[in-house]
Protein backbone atom coordinates (compact mmCIF):
# COMPACT_ATOMS: atom_id res chain seq x y z
CA UNK A 1 0.00 0.00 0.00
CA UNK A 2 1.39 3.39 -0.99
CA UNK A 3 1.98 6.08 1.59
CA UNK A 4 -0.12 9.21 1.33
CA UNK A 5 2.85 11.34 2.49
CA UNK A 6 5.39 12.74 0.07
CA UNK A 7 9.08 12.76 0.88
CA UNK A 8 8.99 16.53 1.42
CA UNK A 9 6.18 16.17 3.99
CA UNK A 10 8.15 13.52 5.87
CA UNK A 11 11.26 15.73 5.90
CA UNK A 12 9.17 18.65 7.12
CA UNK A 13 7.60 16.52 9.87
CA UNK A 14 11.03 15.21 10.88
CA UNK A 15 12.36 18.76 11.11
CA UNK A 16 9.42 19.84 13.27
CA UNK A 17 9.98 16.91 15.62
CA UNK A 18 13.67 17.74 15.86
CA UNK A 19 12.90 21.36 16.71
CA UNK A 20 10.31 20.22 19.25
CA UNK A 21 12.80 17.85 20.88
CA UNK A 22 15.39 20.61 21.04
CA UNK A 23 12.84 22.88 22.77
CA UNK A 24 12.02 20.10 25.25
CA UNK A 25 15.71 19.49 25.92
CA UNK A 26 16.32 23.23 26.38
CA UNK A 27 13.38 23.39 28.81
CA UNK A 28 14.71 20.40 30.79
CA UNK A 29 18.26 21.80 30.96
CA UNK A 30 16.94 25.23 31.98
CA UNK A 31 14.77 23.72 34.69
CA UNK A 32 17.64 21.58 36.03
CA UNK A 33 19.88 24.66 36.13
CA UNK A 34 17.14 26.52 38.02
CA UNK A 35 16.72 23.54 40.33
CA UNK A 36 20.43 23.52 41.11
CA UNK A 37 20.40 27.24 41.95
CA UNK A 38 17.23 26.94 44.03
CA UNK A 39 18.41 23.82 45.82
CA UNK A 40 21.75 25.45 46.63
CA UNK A 41 20.01 28.40 48.30
CA UNK A 42 17.51 26.15 50.06
CA UNK A 43 20.25 23.81 51.30
CA UNK A 44 22.27 26.70 52.70
CA UNK A 45 19.31 27.95 54.71
CA UNK A 46 18.43 24.45 55.92
CA UNK A 47 22.03 23.78 56.95
CA UNK A 48 21.99 27.01 58.97
CA UNK A 49 18.70 26.00 60.64
CA UNK A 50 20.10 22.53 61.31
CA UNK A 51 23.24 24.05 62.86
CA UNK A 52 21.18 26.31 65.13
CA UNK A 53 18.37 23.92 66.07
CA UNK A 54 19.88 20.42 65.69
CA UNK A 55 19.03 17.82 66.78
CA UNK A 56 15.51 19.14 67.26
CA UNK A 57 15.25 20.22 63.61
CA UNK A 58 17.19 18.21 61.06
CA UNK A 59 15.37 18.03 57.75
CA UNK A 60 17.99 15.75 56.22
CA UNK A 61 17.82 13.27 59.12
CA UNK A 62 14.02 13.34 58.93
CA UNK A 63 14.12 12.65 55.19
CA UNK A 64 16.45 9.70 55.77
CA UNK A 65 14.11 8.41 58.48
CA UNK A 66 11.04 8.78 56.23
CA UNK A 67 12.89 6.94 53.46
CA UNK A 68 13.50 4.06 55.86
CA UNK A 69 17.29 4.30 56.00
CA UNK A 70 17.46 5.53 59.58
CA UNK A 71 17.63 9.02 61.05
CA UNK A 72 21.38 8.64 61.62
CA UNK A 73 22.04 8.54 57.87
CA UNK A 74 22.04 12.32 57.38
CA UNK A 75 24.37 12.13 54.35
CA UNK A 76 21.94 9.90 52.45
CA UNK A 77 19.04 12.14 53.46
CA UNK A 78 20.94 15.13 52.10
CA UNK A 79 21.79 13.29 48.87
CA UNK A 80 18.11 12.43 48.37
CA UNK A 81 17.16 16.06 49.04
CA UNK A 82 19.73 17.36 46.56
CA UNK A 83 18.71 14.81 43.91
CA UNK A 84 15.05 15.68 44.20
CA UNK A 85 15.68 19.43 44.24
CA UNK A 86 18.18 19.45 41.39
CA UNK A 87 16.68 16.79 39.11
CA UNK A 88 13.32 15.26 39.95
CA UNK A 89 11.33 18.41 40.76
CA UNK A 90 12.88 20.55 37.99
CA UNK A 91 12.08 17.92 35.36
CA UNK A 92 8.53 17.76 36.69
CA UNK A 93 8.38 21.56 36.49
CA UNK A 94 9.69 21.48 32.91
CA UNK A 95 6.82 19.17 32.04
CA UNK A 96 3.98 20.77 33.99
CA UNK A 97 5.08 24.34 34.72
CA UNK A 98 3.44 25.93 31.67
CA UNK A 99 0.06 24.68 32.92
CA UNK A 100 0.37 26.42 36.28
CA UNK A 101 -1.08 29.84 37.02
CA UNK A 102 1.27 32.80 36.71
CA UNK A 103 2.28 35.16 33.93
CA UNK A 104 5.99 34.47 34.28
CA UNK A 105 8.02 31.30 34.75
CA UNK A 106 9.13 32.65 38.14
CA UNK A 107 5.50 33.00 39.25
CA UNK A 108 4.74 29.51 37.95
CA UNK A 109 7.80 28.26 39.85
CA UNK A 110 6.45 29.75 43.08
CA UNK A 111 3.06 28.06 42.52
CA UNK A 112 4.87 24.78 41.81
CA UNK A 113 6.97 25.07 44.97
CA UNK A 114 3.93 25.85 47.12
CA UNK A 115 2.32 22.64 45.87
CA UNK A 116 5.52 20.80 46.85
CA UNK A 117 5.53 22.61 50.20
CA UNK A 118 2.09 21.27 51.15
CA UNK A 119 3.37 17.71 50.88
CA UNK A 120 6.66 18.62 52.53
CA UNK A 121 5.07 20.28 55.55
CA UNK A 122 2.60 17.44 56.05
CA UNK A 123 5.25 14.71 55.80
CA UNK A 124 7.90 16.46 57.88
CA UNK A 125 5.79 18.61 60.19
CA UNK A 126 4.55 15.62 62.17
CA UNK A 127 8.08 15.25 63.57
CA UNK A 128 8.03 18.63 65.31
CA UNK A 129 6.01 20.40 68.00
CA UNK A 130 5.81 23.79 69.67
CA UNK A 131 8.47 26.33 68.73
CA UNK A 132 10.32 23.75 66.63
CA UNK A 133 7.18 23.32 64.52
CA UNK A 134 6.81 27.10 64.12
CA UNK A 135 10.45 27.47 63.04
CA UNK A 136 10.06 24.52 60.67
CA UNK A 137 6.88 25.87 59.05
CA UNK A 138 8.24 29.40 58.56
CA UNK A 139 11.62 28.22 57.32
CA UNK A 140 10.13 25.64 54.99
CA UNK A 141 7.65 28.00 53.35
CA UNK A 142 10.26 30.75 52.88
CA UNK A 143 12.80 28.33 51.41
CA UNK A 144 10.20 26.72 49.14
CA UNK A 145 9.10 30.09 47.77
CA UNK A 146 12.75 31.04 47.16
CA UNK A 147 13.36 27.67 45.50
CA UNK A 148 10.32 28.03 43.24
CA UNK A 149 11.17 31.59 42.27
CA UNK A 150 14.76 30.67 41.39
CA UNK A 151 13.66 27.50 39.59
CA UNK A 152 11.26 29.42 37.37
CA UNK A 153 13.40 32.54 36.97
CA UNK A 154 16.54 30.69 35.87
CA UNK A 155 14.57 28.29 33.66
CA UNK A 156 12.79 31.23 32.04
CA UNK A 157 16.03 33.11 31.44
CA UNK A 158 17.78 30.12 29.90
CA UNK A 159 14.88 29.18 27.63
CA UNK A 160 13.80 32.67 26.64
CA UNK A 161 10.38 32.18 28.25
CA UNK A 162 10.49 35.23 30.41
CA UNK A 163 7.61 37.59 30.32
CA UNK A 164 8.06 41.06 31.67
CA UNK A 165 5.55 42.11 34.29
CA UNK A 166 3.39 45.16 33.68
CA UNK A 167 4.62 48.23 35.49
CA UNK A 168 2.24 49.85 37.91
CA UNK A 169 1.92 53.54 37.14
Coordinates of C-alpha atoms in Angstrom, one line a residue:
X1 CA 0.0 0.0 0.0
X2 CA 1.4 3.4 -1.0
X3 CA 2.0 6.1 1.6
X4 CA -0.1 9.2 1.3
X5 CA 2.9 11.3 2.5
X6 CA 5.4 12.7 0.1
X7 CA 9.1 12.8 0.9
X8 CA 9.0 16.5 1.4
X9 CA 6.2 16.2 4.0
X10 CA 8.1 13.5 5.9
X11 CA 11.3 15.7 5.9
X12 CA 9.2 18.7 7.1
X13 CA 7.6 16.5 9.9
X14 CA 11.0 15.2 10.9
X15 CA 12.4 18.8 11.1
X16 CA 9.4 19.8 13.3
X17 CA 10.0 16.9 15.6
X18 CA 13.7 17.7 15.9
X19 CA 12.9 21.4 16.7
X20 CA 10.3 20.2 19.2
X21 CA 12.8 17.8 20.9
X22 CA 15.4 20.6 21.0
X23 CA 12.8 22.9 22.8
X24 CA 12.0 20.1 25.3
X25 CA 15.7 19.5 25.9
X26 CA 16.3 23.2 26.4
X27 CA 13.4 23.4 28.8
X28 CA 14.7 20.4 30.8
X29 CA 18.3 21.8 31.0
X30 CA 16.9 25.2 32.0
X31 CA 14.8 23.7 34.7
X32 CA 17.6 21.6 36.0
X33 CA 19.9 24.7 36.1
X34 CA 17.1 26.5 38.0
X35 CA 16.7 23.5 40.3
X36 CA 20.4 23.5 41.1
X37 CA 20.4 27.2 41.9
X38 CA 17.2 26.9 44.0
X39 CA 18.4 23.8 45.8
X40 CA 21.8 25.5 46.6
X41 CA 20.0 28.4 48.3
X42 CA 17.5 26.2 50.1
X43 CA 20.3 23.8 51.3
X44 CA 22.3 26.7 52.7
X45 CA 19.3 28.0 54.7
X46 CA 18.4 24.5 55.9
X47 CA 22.0 23.8 57.0
X48 CA 22.0 27.0 59.0
X49 CA 18.7 26.0 60.6
X50 CA 20.1 22.5 61.3
X51 CA 23.2 24.0 62.9
X52 CA 21.2 26.3 65.1
X53 CA 18.4 23.9 66.1
X54 CA 19.9 20.4 65.7
X55 CA 19.0 17.8 66.8
X56 CA 15.5 19.1 67.3
X57 CA 15.2 20.2 63.6
X58 CA 17.2 18.2 61.1
X59 CA 15.4 18.0 57.8
X60 CA 18.0 15.8 56.2
X61 CA 17.8 13.3 59.1
X62 CA 14.0 13.3 58.9
X63 CA 14.1 12.6 55.2
X64 CA 16.4 9.7 55.8
X65 CA 14.1 8.4 58.5
X66 CA 11.0 8.8 56.2
X67 CA 12.9 6.9 53.5
X68 CA 13.5 4.1 55.9
X69 CA 17.3 4.3 56.0
X70 CA 17.5 5.5 59.6
X71 CA 17.6 9.0 61.0
X72 CA 21.4 8.6 61.6
X73 CA 22.0 8.5 57.9
X74 CA 22.0 12.3 57.4
X75 CA 24.4 12.1 54.3
X76 CA 21.9 9.9 52.5
X77 CA 19.0 12.1 53.5
X78 CA 20.9 15.1 52.1
X79 CA 21.8 13.3 48.9
X80 CA 18.1 12.4 48.4
X81 CA 17.2 16.1 49.0
X82 CA 19.7 17.4 46.6
X83 CA 18.7 14.8 43.9
X84 CA 15.0 15.7 44.2
X85 CA 15.7 19.4 44.2
X86 CA 18.2 19.5 41.4
X87 CA 16.7 16.8 39.1
X88 CA 13.3 15.3 40.0
X89 CA 11.3 18.4 40.8
X90 CA 12.9 20.6 38.0
X91 CA 12.1 17.9 35.4
X92 CA 8.5 17.8 36.7
X93 CA 8.4 21.6 36.5
X94 CA 9.7 21.5 32.9
X95 CA 6.8 19.2 32.0
X96 CA 4.0 20.8 34.0
X97 CA 5.1 24.3 34.7
X98 CA 3.4 25.9 31.7
X99 CA 0.1 24.7 32.9
X100 CA 0.4 26.4 36.3
X101 CA -1.1 29.8 37.0
X102 CA 1.3 32.8 36.7
X103 CA 2.3 35.2 33.9
X104 CA 6.0 34.5 34.3
X105 CA 8.0 31.3 34.8
X106 CA 9.1 32.7 38.1
X107 CA 5.5 33.0 39.2
X108 CA 4.7 29.5 38.0
X109 CA 7.8 28.3 39.9
X110 CA 6.4 29.8 43.1
X111 CA 3.1 28.1 42.5
X112 CA 4.9 24.8 41.8
X113 CA 7.0 25.1 45.0
X114 CA 3.9 25.9 47.1
X115 CA 2.3 22.6 45.9
X116 CA 5.5 20.8 46.8
X117 CA 5.5 22.6 50.2
X118 CA 2.1 21.3 51.1
X119 CA 3.4 17.7 50.9
X120 CA 6.7 18.6 52.5
X121 CA 5.1 20.3 55.5
X122 CA 2.6 17.4 56.1
X123 CA 5.3 14.7 55.8
X124 CA 7.9 16.5 57.9
X125 CA 5.8 18.6 60.2
X126 CA 4.6 15.6 62.2
X127 CA 8.1 15.2 63.6
X128 CA 8.0 18.6 65.3
X129 CA 6.0 20.4 68.0
X130 CA 5.8 23.8 69.7
X131 CA 8.5 26.3 68.7
X132 CA 10.3 23.7 66.6
X133 CA 7.2 23.3 64.5
X134 CA 6.8 27.1 64.1
X135 CA 10.5 27.5 63.0
X136 CA 10.1 24.5 60.7
X137 CA 6.9 25.9 59.0
X138 CA 8.2 29.4 58.6
X139 CA 11.6 28.2 57.3
X140 CA 10.1 25.6 55.0
X141 CA 7.7 28.0 53.3
X142 CA 10.3 30.7 52.9
X143 CA 12.8 28.3 51.4
X144 CA 10.2 26.7 49.1
X145 CA 9.1 30.1 47.8
X146 CA 12.7 31.0 47.2
X147 CA 13.4 27.7 45.5
X148 CA 10.3 28.0 43.2
X149 CA 11.2 31.6 42.3
X150 CA 14.8 30.7 41.4
X151 CA 13.7 27.5 39.6
X152 CA 11.3 29.4 37.4
X153 CA 13.4 32.5 37.0
X154 CA 16.5 30.7 35.9
X155 CA 14.6 28.3 33.7
X156 CA 12.8 31.2 32.0
X157 CA 16.0 33.1 31.4
X158 CA 17.8 30.1 29.9
X159 CA 14.9 29.2 27.6
X160 CA 13.8 32.7 26.6
X161 CA 10.4 32.2 28.2
X162 CA 10.5 35.2 30.4
X163 CA 7.6 37.6 30.3
X164 CA 8.1 41.1 31.7
X165 CA 5.5 42.1 34.3
X166 CA 3.4 45.2 33.7
X167 CA 4.6 48.2 35.5
X168 CA 2.2 49.9 37.9
X169 CA 1.9 53.5 37.1

